[in-house]
Tab-separated table of C-alpha atoms in Angstrom:
chain	number	residue	atom	x	y	z
G	1	UNK	CA	-18.446	-6.476	-53.185
G	2	UNK	CA	-15.233	-6.242	-51.135
G	3	UNK	CA	-16.825	-3.512	-48.948
G	4	UNK	CA	-19.838	-5.741	-48.271
G	5	UNK	CA	-17.544	-8.615	-47.291
G	6	UNK	CA	-15.619	-6.352	-44.912
G	7	UNK	CA	-18.837	-5.080	-43.324
G	8	UNK	CA	-20.224	-8.612	-42.938
G	9	UNK	CA	-16.918	-9.772	-41.440
G	10	UNK	CA	-16.892	-6.872	-38.993
G	11	UNK	CA	-20.466	-7.585	-37.915
G	12	UNK	CA	-19.640	-11.276	-37.362
G	13	UNK	CA	-16.573	-10.324	-35.319
G	14	UNK	CA	-18.651	-8.037	-33.115
G	15	UNK	CA	-21.218	-10.800	-32.604
G	16	UNK	CA	-18.505	-13.285	-31.584
G	17	UNK	CA	-16.921	-10.776	-29.173
G	18	UNK	CA	-20.343	-10.034	-27.704
G	19	UNK	CA	-21.062	-13.732	-27.211
G	20	UNK	CA	-17.717	-14.252	-25.472
G	21	UNK	CA	-18.401	-11.305	-23.176
G	22	UNK	CA	-21.853	-12.684	-22.377
G	23	UNK	CA	-20.342	-16.061	-21.579
G	24	UNK	CA	-17.784	-14.381	-19.310
G	25	UNK	CA	-20.544	-12.440	-17.545
G	26	UNK	CA	-22.580	-15.627	-17.153
G	27	UNK	CA	-19.597	-17.346	-15.530
G	28	UNK	CA	-19.120	-14.368	-13.204
G	29	UNK	CA	-22.811	-14.401	-12.306
G	30	UNK	CA	-22.711	-18.148	-11.713
G	31	UNK	CA	-19.901	-18.038	-9.128
G	32	UNK	CA	-21.380	-15.013	-7.345
G	33	UNK	CA	-24.962	-16.280	-7.326
G	34	UNK	CA	-24.392	-17.915	-3.962
G	35	UNK	CA	-23.147	-15.703	-1.120
G	36	UNK	CA	-19.589	-16.475	0.051
G	37	UNK	CA	-18.420	-15.775	3.582
G	38	UNK	CA	-15.071	-14.023	3.964
G	39	UNK	CA	-13.265	-13.439	7.260
G	40	UNK	CA	-11.148	-10.309	7.704
G	41	UNK	CA	-8.594	-9.877	10.509
G	42	UNK	CA	-7.575	-6.255	11.220
G	43	UNK	CA	-4.614	-5.118	13.290
G	44	UNK	CA	-6.368	-1.796	13.859
G	45	UNK	CA	-9.881	-0.474	13.335
G	46	UNK	CA	-12.109	-0.021	10.298
G	47	UNK	CA	-12.568	3.707	10.931
G	48	UNK	CA	-8.962	4.760	11.608
G	49	UNK	CA	-8.791	7.107	8.606
G	50	UNK	CA	-5.814	5.043	7.519
G	51	UNK	CA	-4.650	1.507	6.790
G	52	UNK	CA	-7.598	-0.308	8.336
G	53	UNK	CA	-10.241	1.923	6.813
G	54	UNK	CA	-8.656	1.748	3.364
G	55	UNK	CA	-8.968	-2.057	3.457
G	56	UNK	CA	-12.490	-1.901	4.870
G	57	UNK	CA	-13.705	0.424	2.126
G	58	UNK	CA	-12.016	-1.686	-0.535
G	59	UNK	CA	-13.425	-5.031	0.611
G	60	UNK	CA	-16.862	-3.455	1.109
G	61	UNK	CA	-16.966	-2.440	-2.543
G	62	UNK	CA	-15.826	-5.901	-3.612
G	63	UNK	CA	-18.471	-7.491	-1.367
G	64	UNK	CA	-21.228	-5.651	-3.246
G	65	UNK	CA	-19.905	-6.752	-6.597
G	66	UNK	CA	-19.109	-10.372	-5.721
G	67	UNK	CA	-21.928	-11.118	-3.263
G	68	UNK	CA	-19.641	-11.590	-0.273
G	69	UNK	CA	-20.593	-11.630	3.376
G	70	UNK	CA	-17.733	-10.108	5.365
G	71	UNK	CA	-17.051	-11.140	8.947
G	72	UNK	CA	-14.415	-8.947	10.535
G	73	UNK	CA	-12.530	-8.612	13.794
G	74	UNK	CA	-10.692	-5.440	14.762
G	75	UNK	CA	-7.592	-4.899	16.909
G	76	UNK	CA	-6.528	-8.531	16.740
G	77	UNK	CA	-3.153	-8.970	18.524
G	78	UNK	CA	-0.139	-10.702	17.019
G	79	UNK	CA	-0.316	-13.837	19.149
G	80	UNK	CA	-2.320	-17.053	19.414
G	81	UNK	CA	-5.467	-14.920	19.635
G	82	UNK	CA	-5.347	-14.263	15.901
G	83	UNK	CA	-5.262	-18.012	15.193
G	84	UNK	CA	-8.312	-18.474	17.406
G	85	UNK	CA	-10.154	-15.685	15.578
G	86	UNK	CA	-9.294	-17.152	12.163
G	87	UNK	CA	-10.499	-20.576	13.233
G	88	UNK	CA	-13.757	-19.115	14.595
G	89	UNK	CA	-14.383	-17.525	11.204
G	90	UNK	CA	-13.653	-20.793	9.397
G	91	UNK	CA	-15.967	-22.685	11.757
G	92	UNK	CA	-18.643	-20.077	10.983
G	93	UNK	CA	-18.418	-20.911	7.295
G	94	UNK	CA	-15.785	-18.537	5.902
G	95	UNK	CA	-14.105	-19.930	2.789
G	96	UNK	CA	-11.578	-17.098	2.515
G	97	UNK	CA	-9.528	-15.455	5.287
G	98	UNK	CA	-7.803	-12.081	4.833
G	99	UNK	CA	-5.257	-10.635	7.285
G	100	UNK	CA	-4.011	-7.092	6.857
G	101	UNK	CA	-0.675	-7.007	8.694
G	102	UNK	CA	2.801	-8.441	8.168
G	103	UNK	CA	2.963	-9.671	11.772
G	104	UNK	CA	0.215	-12.268	11.282
G	105	UNK	CA	2.497	-14.288	8.988
G	106	UNK	CA	3.563	-17.216	11.201
G	107	UNK	CA	0.062	-17.611	12.604
G	108	UNK	CA	-1.531	-17.674	9.153
G	109	UNK	CA	0.798	-20.480	8.090
G	110	UNK	CA	-0.223	-22.608	11.072
G	111	UNK	CA	-3.957	-22.118	10.525
G	112	UNK	CA	-3.588	-22.636	6.768
G	113	UNK	CA	-1.848	-25.959	7.315
G	114	UNK	CA	-4.756	-27.165	9.456
G	115	UNK	CA	-7.345	-25.902	6.939
G	116	UNK	CA	-6.069	-26.837	3.452
G	117	UNK	CA	-9.403	-26.118	1.757
G	118	UNK	CA	-9.525	-22.511	2.976
G	119	UNK	CA	-7.814	-19.758	0.969
G	120	UNK	CA	-5.731	-17.161	2.808
G	121	UNK	CA	-4.741	-13.677	1.632
G	122	UNK	CA	-1.956	-11.978	3.597
G	123	UNK	CA	-1.365	-8.258	3.060
G	124	UNK	CA	2.342	-7.278	3.166
G	125	UNK	CA	3.291	-10.906	3.818
G	126	UNK	CA	6.375	-12.626	2.461
G	127	UNK	CA	5.612	-16.361	2.761
G	128	UNK	CA	3.272	-18.428	0.592
G	129	UNK	CA	1.775	-21.932	0.702
G	130	UNK	CA	-0.561	-23.875	-1.556
G	131	UNK	CA	-3.512	-22.075	0.016
G	132	UNK	CA	-1.738	-18.859	1.086
G	133	UNK	CA	-1.024	-15.890	-1.155
G	134	UNK	CA	0.521	-12.537	-0.266
G	135	UNK	CA	-0.286	-9.157	-1.735
G	136	UNK	CA	0.861	-5.572	-1.667
G	137	UNK	CA	1.185	-2.647	-4.026
G	138	UNK	CA	4.228	-0.795	-5.276
G	139	UNK	CA	3.548	2.047	-2.890
G	140	UNK	CA	7.181	3.053	-3.160
G	141	UNK	CA	6.249	4.622	-6.508
G	142	UNK	CA	3.842	6.986	-4.755
G	143	UNK	CA	6.349	7.540	-1.958
G	144	UNK	CA	8.781	8.798	-4.590
G	145	UNK	CA	6.211	11.223	-6.001
G	146	UNK	CA	5.254	12.490	-2.550
G	147	UNK	CA	8.971	13.005	-1.901
G	148	UNK	CA	9.095	15.289	-4.934
G	149	UNK	CA	6.340	17.365	-3.319
G	150	UNK	CA	8.194	17.498	0.020
G	151	UNK	CA	11.493	18.401	-1.610
G	152	UNK	CA	9.953	21.347	-3.437
G	153	UNK	CA	7.804	22.488	-0.490
G	154	UNK	CA	10.459	22.624	2.251
G	155	UNK	CA	12.128	25.933	3.093
G	156	UNK	CA	14.458	24.528	5.739
G	157	UNK	CA	15.706	21.475	3.819
G	158	UNK	CA	14.771	19.431	6.891
G	159	UNK	CA	11.971	16.928	6.337
G	160	UNK	CA	10.532	14.562	8.941
G	161	UNK	CA	9.369	10.972	8.486
G	162	UNK	CA	7.502	9.016	11.186
G	163	UNK	CA	8.097	5.302	10.542
G	164	UNK	CA	6.687	2.304	12.399
G	165	UNK	CA	9.434	-0.344	12.225
G	166	UNK	CA	12.806	-0.758	10.427
G	167	UNK	CA	11.618	-3.556	8.120
G	168	UNK	CA	12.035	-3.868	4.357
G	169	UNK	CA	8.552	-2.536	3.598
G	170	UNK	CA	9.132	0.629	5.619
G	171	UNK	CA	12.762	1.136	4.579
G	172	UNK	CA	11.748	0.775	0.943
G	173	UNK	CA	9.276	3.616	1.405
G	174	UNK	CA	11.766	5.840	3.234
G	175	UNK	CA	14.329	5.349	0.482
G	176	UNK	CA	11.857	5.958	-2.334
G	177	UNK	CA	10.576	9.093	-0.624
G	178	UNK	CA	14.122	10.376	-0.138
G	179	UNK	CA	15.041	9.693	-3.772
G	180	UNK	CA	12.026	11.791	-4.748
G	181	UNK	CA	13.151	14.580	-2.419
G	182	UNK	CA	16.729	14.478	-3.720
G	183	UNK	CA	15.625	14.500	-7.354
G	184	UNK	CA	14.424	18.086	-6.915
G	185	UNK	CA	16.376	19.229	-3.843
G	186	UNK	CA	19.775	17.537	-3.282
G	187	UNK	CA	20.436	19.630	-0.164
G	188	UNK	CA	17.404	18.363	1.745
G	189	UNK	CA	17.704	15.744	4.505
G	190	UNK	CA	14.981	13.250	5.471
G	191	UNK	CA	15.075	12.716	9.247
G	192	UNK	CA	13.504	9.422	10.360
G	193	UNK	CA	12.150	8.513	13.791
G	194	UNK	CA	10.843	4.994	14.405
G	195	UNK	CA	7.776	4.880	16.641
G	196	UNK	CA	7.924	1.074	17.073
G	197	UNK	CA	4.174	0.806	16.492
G	198	UNK	CA	1.708	0.797	13.627
G	199	UNK	CA	-1.351	1.689	15.690
G	200	UNK	CA	-0.243	3.356	18.944
G	201	UNK	CA	-1.430	6.948	18.551
G	202	UNK	CA	0.742	8.326	21.368
G	203	UNK	CA	3.896	6.611	20.096
G	204	UNK	CA	3.384	8.062	16.620
G	205	UNK	CA	2.568	11.510	18.014
G	206	UNK	CA	5.719	11.448	20.185
G	207	UNK	CA	7.844	10.591	17.134
G	208	UNK	CA	6.291	13.460	15.168
G	209	UNK	CA	6.902	15.955	17.984
G	210	UNK	CA	10.509	14.814	18.309
G	211	UNK	CA	11.072	15.505	14.621
G	212	UNK	CA	9.618	18.965	15.004
G	213	UNK	CA	11.509	19.845	18.206
G	214	UNK	CA	14.934	18.313	17.494
G	215	UNK	CA	15.236	18.608	13.728
G	216	UNK	CA	13.023	21.661	13.087
G	217	UNK	CA	11.346	19.932	10.158
G	218	UNK	CA	8.869	21.950	8.132
G	219	UNK	CA	7.383	18.999	6.193
G	220	UNK	CA	6.235	15.808	7.915
G	221	UNK	CA	5.612	12.457	6.174
G	222	UNK	CA	4.518	9.164	7.691
G	223	UNK	CA	4.439	5.381	7.448
G	224	UNK	CA	2.185	4.321	10.312
G	225	UNK	CA	-1.510	3.538	10.679
G	226	UNK	CA	-2.676	6.412	12.878
G	227	UNK	CA	-3.267	10.034	11.913
G	228	UNK	CA	-1.139	11.269	14.832
G	229	UNK	CA	1.560	12.824	12.580
G	230	UNK	CA	-1.152	14.713	10.684
G	231	UNK	CA	-2.607	16.024	13.947
G	232	UNK	CA	0.823	17.186	15.121
G	233	UNK	CA	1.537	18.881	11.796
G	234	UNK	CA	-1.753	20.768	11.905
G	235	UNK	CA	-1.158	21.856	15.504
G	236	UNK	CA	2.471	22.857	14.924
G	237	UNK	CA	1.725	24.618	11.628
G	238	UNK	CA	4.030	22.517	9.470
G	239	UNK	CA	3.210	20.829	6.165
G	240	UNK	CA	2.092	17.204	6.102
G	241	UNK	CA	2.061	14.340	3.623
G	242	UNK	CA	-0.368	11.580	4.487
G	243	UNK	CA	-0.558	7.853	3.914
G	244	UNK	CA	-3.281	5.283	3.236
G	245	UNK	CA	-6.142	7.728	2.575
G	246	UNK	CA	-6.777	11.280	1.423
G	247	UNK	CA	-7.473	13.146	4.676
G	248	UNK	CA	-7.100	16.613	3.199
G	249	UNK	CA	-10.538	17.772	4.375
G	250	UNK	CA	-9.582	17.161	8.013
G	251	UNK	CA	-6.324	19.124	7.792
G	252	UNK	CA	-7.051	22.204	5.666
G	253	UNK	CA	-4.066	24.261	6.834
G	254	UNK	CA	-1.254	21.697	6.576
G	255	UNK	CA	-2.086	18.828	4.216
G	256	UNK	CA	-0.259	18.675	0.864
G	257	UNK	CA	-1.026	15.223	-0.607
G	258	UNK	CA	-1.016	11.534	0.352
G	259	UNK	CA	0.129	8.182	-0.967
G	260	UNK	CA	-3.181	6.290	-0.986
G	261	UNK	CA	-4.533	2.759	-1.437
G	262	UNK	CA	-7.433	1.537	-3.561
G	263	UNK	CA	-7.796	-2.057	-2.348
G	264	UNK	CA	-10.924	-2.731	-4.363
G	265	UNK	CA	-8.656	-2.773	-7.424
G	266	UNK	CA	-7.017	-5.888	-5.950
G	267	UNK	CA	-9.819	-7.560	-4.033
G	268	UNK	CA	-12.440	-7.659	-6.765
G	269	UNK	CA	-10.405	-9.320	-9.552
G	270	UNK	CA	-8.421	-11.610	-7.253
G	271	UNK	CA	-11.352	-12.814	-5.153
G	272	UNK	CA	-13.359	-13.377	-8.336
G	273	UNK	CA	-10.566	-15.646	-9.581
G	274	UNK	CA	-10.639	-17.448	-6.252
G	275	UNK	CA	-14.402	-18.008	-6.549
G	276	UNK	CA	-13.844	-19.315	-10.062
G	277	UNK	CA	-11.364	-21.884	-8.754
G	278	UNK	CA	-8.350	-19.970	-10.088
G	279	UNK	CA	-6.651	-19.129	-6.785
G	280	UNK	CA	-2.949	-18.372	-7.247
G	281	UNK	CA	-0.382	-18.920	-4.520
G	282	UNK	CA	2.226	-16.254	-5.187
G	283	UNK	CA	3.460	-12.836	-4.138
G	284	UNK	CA	1.174	-10.287	-5.773
G	285	UNK	CA	2.942	-6.945	-6.087
G	286	UNK	CA	0.762	-4.616	-8.110
G	287	UNK	CA	2.041	-1.390	-9.654
G	288	UNK	CA	0.639	2.008	-10.442
G	289	UNK	CA	-0.844	0.742	-13.711
G	290	UNK	CA	-3.442	-1.379	-11.840
G	291	UNK	CA	-4.868	1.524	-9.847
G	292	UNK	CA	-4.084	-0.058	-6.482
G	293	UNK	CA	-1.817	2.874	-5.525
G	294	UNK	CA	-2.129	6.546	-6.340
G	295	UNK	CA	-1.234	10.023	-5.146
G	296	UNK	CA	-4.116	12.163	-3.921
G	297	UNK	CA	-4.607	15.555	-5.611
G	298	UNK	CA	-2.343	18.354	-4.461
G	299	UNK	CA	-4.095	20.788	-2.143
G	300	UNK	CA	-3.933	24.565	-2.459
G	301	UNK	CA	-1.224	24.484	0.250
G	302	UNK	CA	1.323	23.197	-2.269
G	303	UNK	CA	3.675	25.725	-3.830
G	304	UNK	CA	3.077	26.929	-7.343
G	305	UNK	CA	5.032	24.876	-9.870
G	306	UNK	CA	5.002	21.596	-7.954
G	307	UNK	CA	2.094	20.229	-9.962
G	308	UNK	CA	3.893	20.623	-13.286
G	309	UNK	CA	7.048	18.834	-12.099
G	310	UNK	CA	4.963	16.148	-10.416
G	311	UNK	CA	2.955	15.420	-13.548
G	312	UNK	CA	6.103	14.950	-15.628
G	313	UNK	CA	7.505	12.436	-13.145
G	314	UNK	CA	4.133	10.724	-12.794
G	315	UNK	CA	3.957	10.156	-16.539
G	316	UNK	CA	7.439	8.614	-16.533
G	317	UNK	CA	6.227	6.088	-13.959
G	318	UNK	CA	2.971	5.375	-15.756
G	319	UNK	CA	4.547	4.812	-19.168
G	320	UNK	CA	7.315	2.627	-17.751
G	321	UNK	CA	10.274	4.756	-18.861
G	322	UNK	CA	11.346	5.172	-15.223
G	323	UNK	CA	11.107	3.341	-11.928
G	324	UNK	CA	12.355	4.473	-8.560
G	325	UNK	CA	15.260	2.126	-7.910
G	326	UNK	CA	17.117	2.532	-11.203
G	327	UNK	CA	20.859	3.064	-10.761
G	328	UNK	CA	23.089	4.715	-10.006
G	329	UNK	CA	21.962	4.838	-6.365
G	330	UNK	CA	24.319	5.674	-3.505
G	331	UNK	CA	23.661	4.742	0.124
G	332	UNK	CA	23.992	6.969	3.192
G	333	UNK	CA	27.608	5.816	3.663
G	334	UNK	CA	28.622	6.837	0.148
G	335	UNK	CA	28.690	3.315	-1.315
G	336	UNK	CA	27.191	2.620	-4.738
G	337	UNK	CA	24.396	0.117	-4.083
G	338	UNK	CA	22.836	0.017	-7.547
G	339	UNK	CA	25.046	0.504	-10.579
G	340	UNK	CA	24.107	2.752	-13.475
G	341	UNK	CA	21.864	0.937	-15.929
G	342	UNK	CA	20.742	-1.589	-13.308
G	343	UNK	CA	17.471	-1.922	-11.422
G	344	UNK	CA	16.994	-3.329	-7.932
G	345	UNK	CA	15.360	-6.787	-8.162
G	346	UNK	CA	11.894	-7.278	-6.647
G	347	UNK	CA	13.179	-9.948	-4.265
G	348	UNK	CA	15.698	-7.526	-2.765
G	349	UNK	CA	13.156	-4.716	-2.541
G	350	UNK	CA	10.601	-6.950	-0.853
G	351	UNK	CA	12.733	-8.871	1.590
G	352	UNK	CA	16.211	-7.423	2.138
G	353	UNK	CA	16.083	-3.634	2.210
G	354	UNK	CA	18.379	-3.110	5.192
G	355	UNK	CA	20.114	0.078	4.082
G	356	UNK	CA	19.303	3.740	3.410
G	357	UNK	CA	19.972	5.985	0.440
G	358	UNK	CA	21.962	9.196	0.580
G	359	UNK	CA	19.949	11.912	2.275
G	360	UNK	CA	18.426	9.739	5.029
G	361	UNK	CA	19.291	10.443	8.664
G	362	UNK	CA	17.880	8.010	11.237
G	363	UNK	CA	17.385	9.305	14.774
G	364	UNK	CA	19.310	7.451	17.468
G	365	UNK	CA	18.658	7.731	21.180
C-alpha cells in the first residue's frame, strides 16, 4: 500500500512539474509571438573575426529564439554620431538598444534619459540608470588559464601582450594572464605594449612587431579587436593566444588557444526577461559557470603536458575552490596588494584596477 502511495505521489509530482513547465513555455511563447525590434551599435564590424563578430553571432542566435528583428550599425564613432544612430533606431521602432563598447557610455546615458521607455544594454559599461544595464563576463578567468598555457609554452621566458588601452578592463586581463603565467613559470615576464586602439589594424600590428623585435617574445597574447597580433605571430613564427573567437583554423602553425565569448548565453535569458517586463538595471558580471566565457580547445601546437595542468586549474575555477585574485598577490613594485586569505572585491576589479602584478613589464617610449 505504501509503495502504491509513493508511486501515485511521484506521478502527481511529475504532472505538476510538467504543468509548470508548460505554463512557463506558454509565457515565453506569448512574449515572443510578436516580433521585437532591437538596435545594435558596433564599434567595429560584424565580420572582424573578433569582438564584433562574437556579439553578432550571439545576438543572431538569440534573435532566432526570441523572434527579434536586429537593426545594426557598424563602425560607429565615439561622438555625437552614436547618439544620432541610437535615436534613428528608436524612431524606427526599436524597443531595445545594445552598444558593444565602453566608450559609448556617456552617450548612452544622454539618449536613455530622453527615451525612458527604451531599454539599453551596455557591454563593458560601468554606469547604470533605470533603463540602462551593463554587462560583461569574467573573462579574467579565461585570461588566467590562457596564461598557464603561455607560461608552459615559452622557451625564452619572454611573453608579449598587445593591449588596447590602460583601463581597468584591460589591466584586469593583463594581471590575470600574468598570474596564470607565474603559477607555472615564475621566471617568465609578460611584456605589454599599448596600441591605443581597439580596431586599428595597423596600430595593433605595430605593437605586436615591437614586442617581437624589442623583447624577443616567443608567445604573443592580445586584448584588442583585430586579428593583427595573430597575423604577426603566424608570419614571425611565434606562438599566439587569441581573444574573442577561436581562430585556430586560420593560423595552423602558431595558434595555441583563445579566451572566447559566447554572448548568446547572456542575450537570450536577459532579453527574454526584458520582454517579460523583468528588465534589471544593474551590473551583470557573469562567470565561467554561465557559459559566457570559455577557453577554446588546445591545438596540436601546444606542448605535451599542458592539457593535464590546464584541466586541473580549470576544474578549480569551475567548482569554485579557486578564483584568480585570491591573496597573497604582490604588485610589480613588490607591494602586497591582496593579503593572504582575501579576495579582490568586484568593485575594485571592475573600476579601479590601476596597478600591475609581479611579472608585468609595460613598454615605455
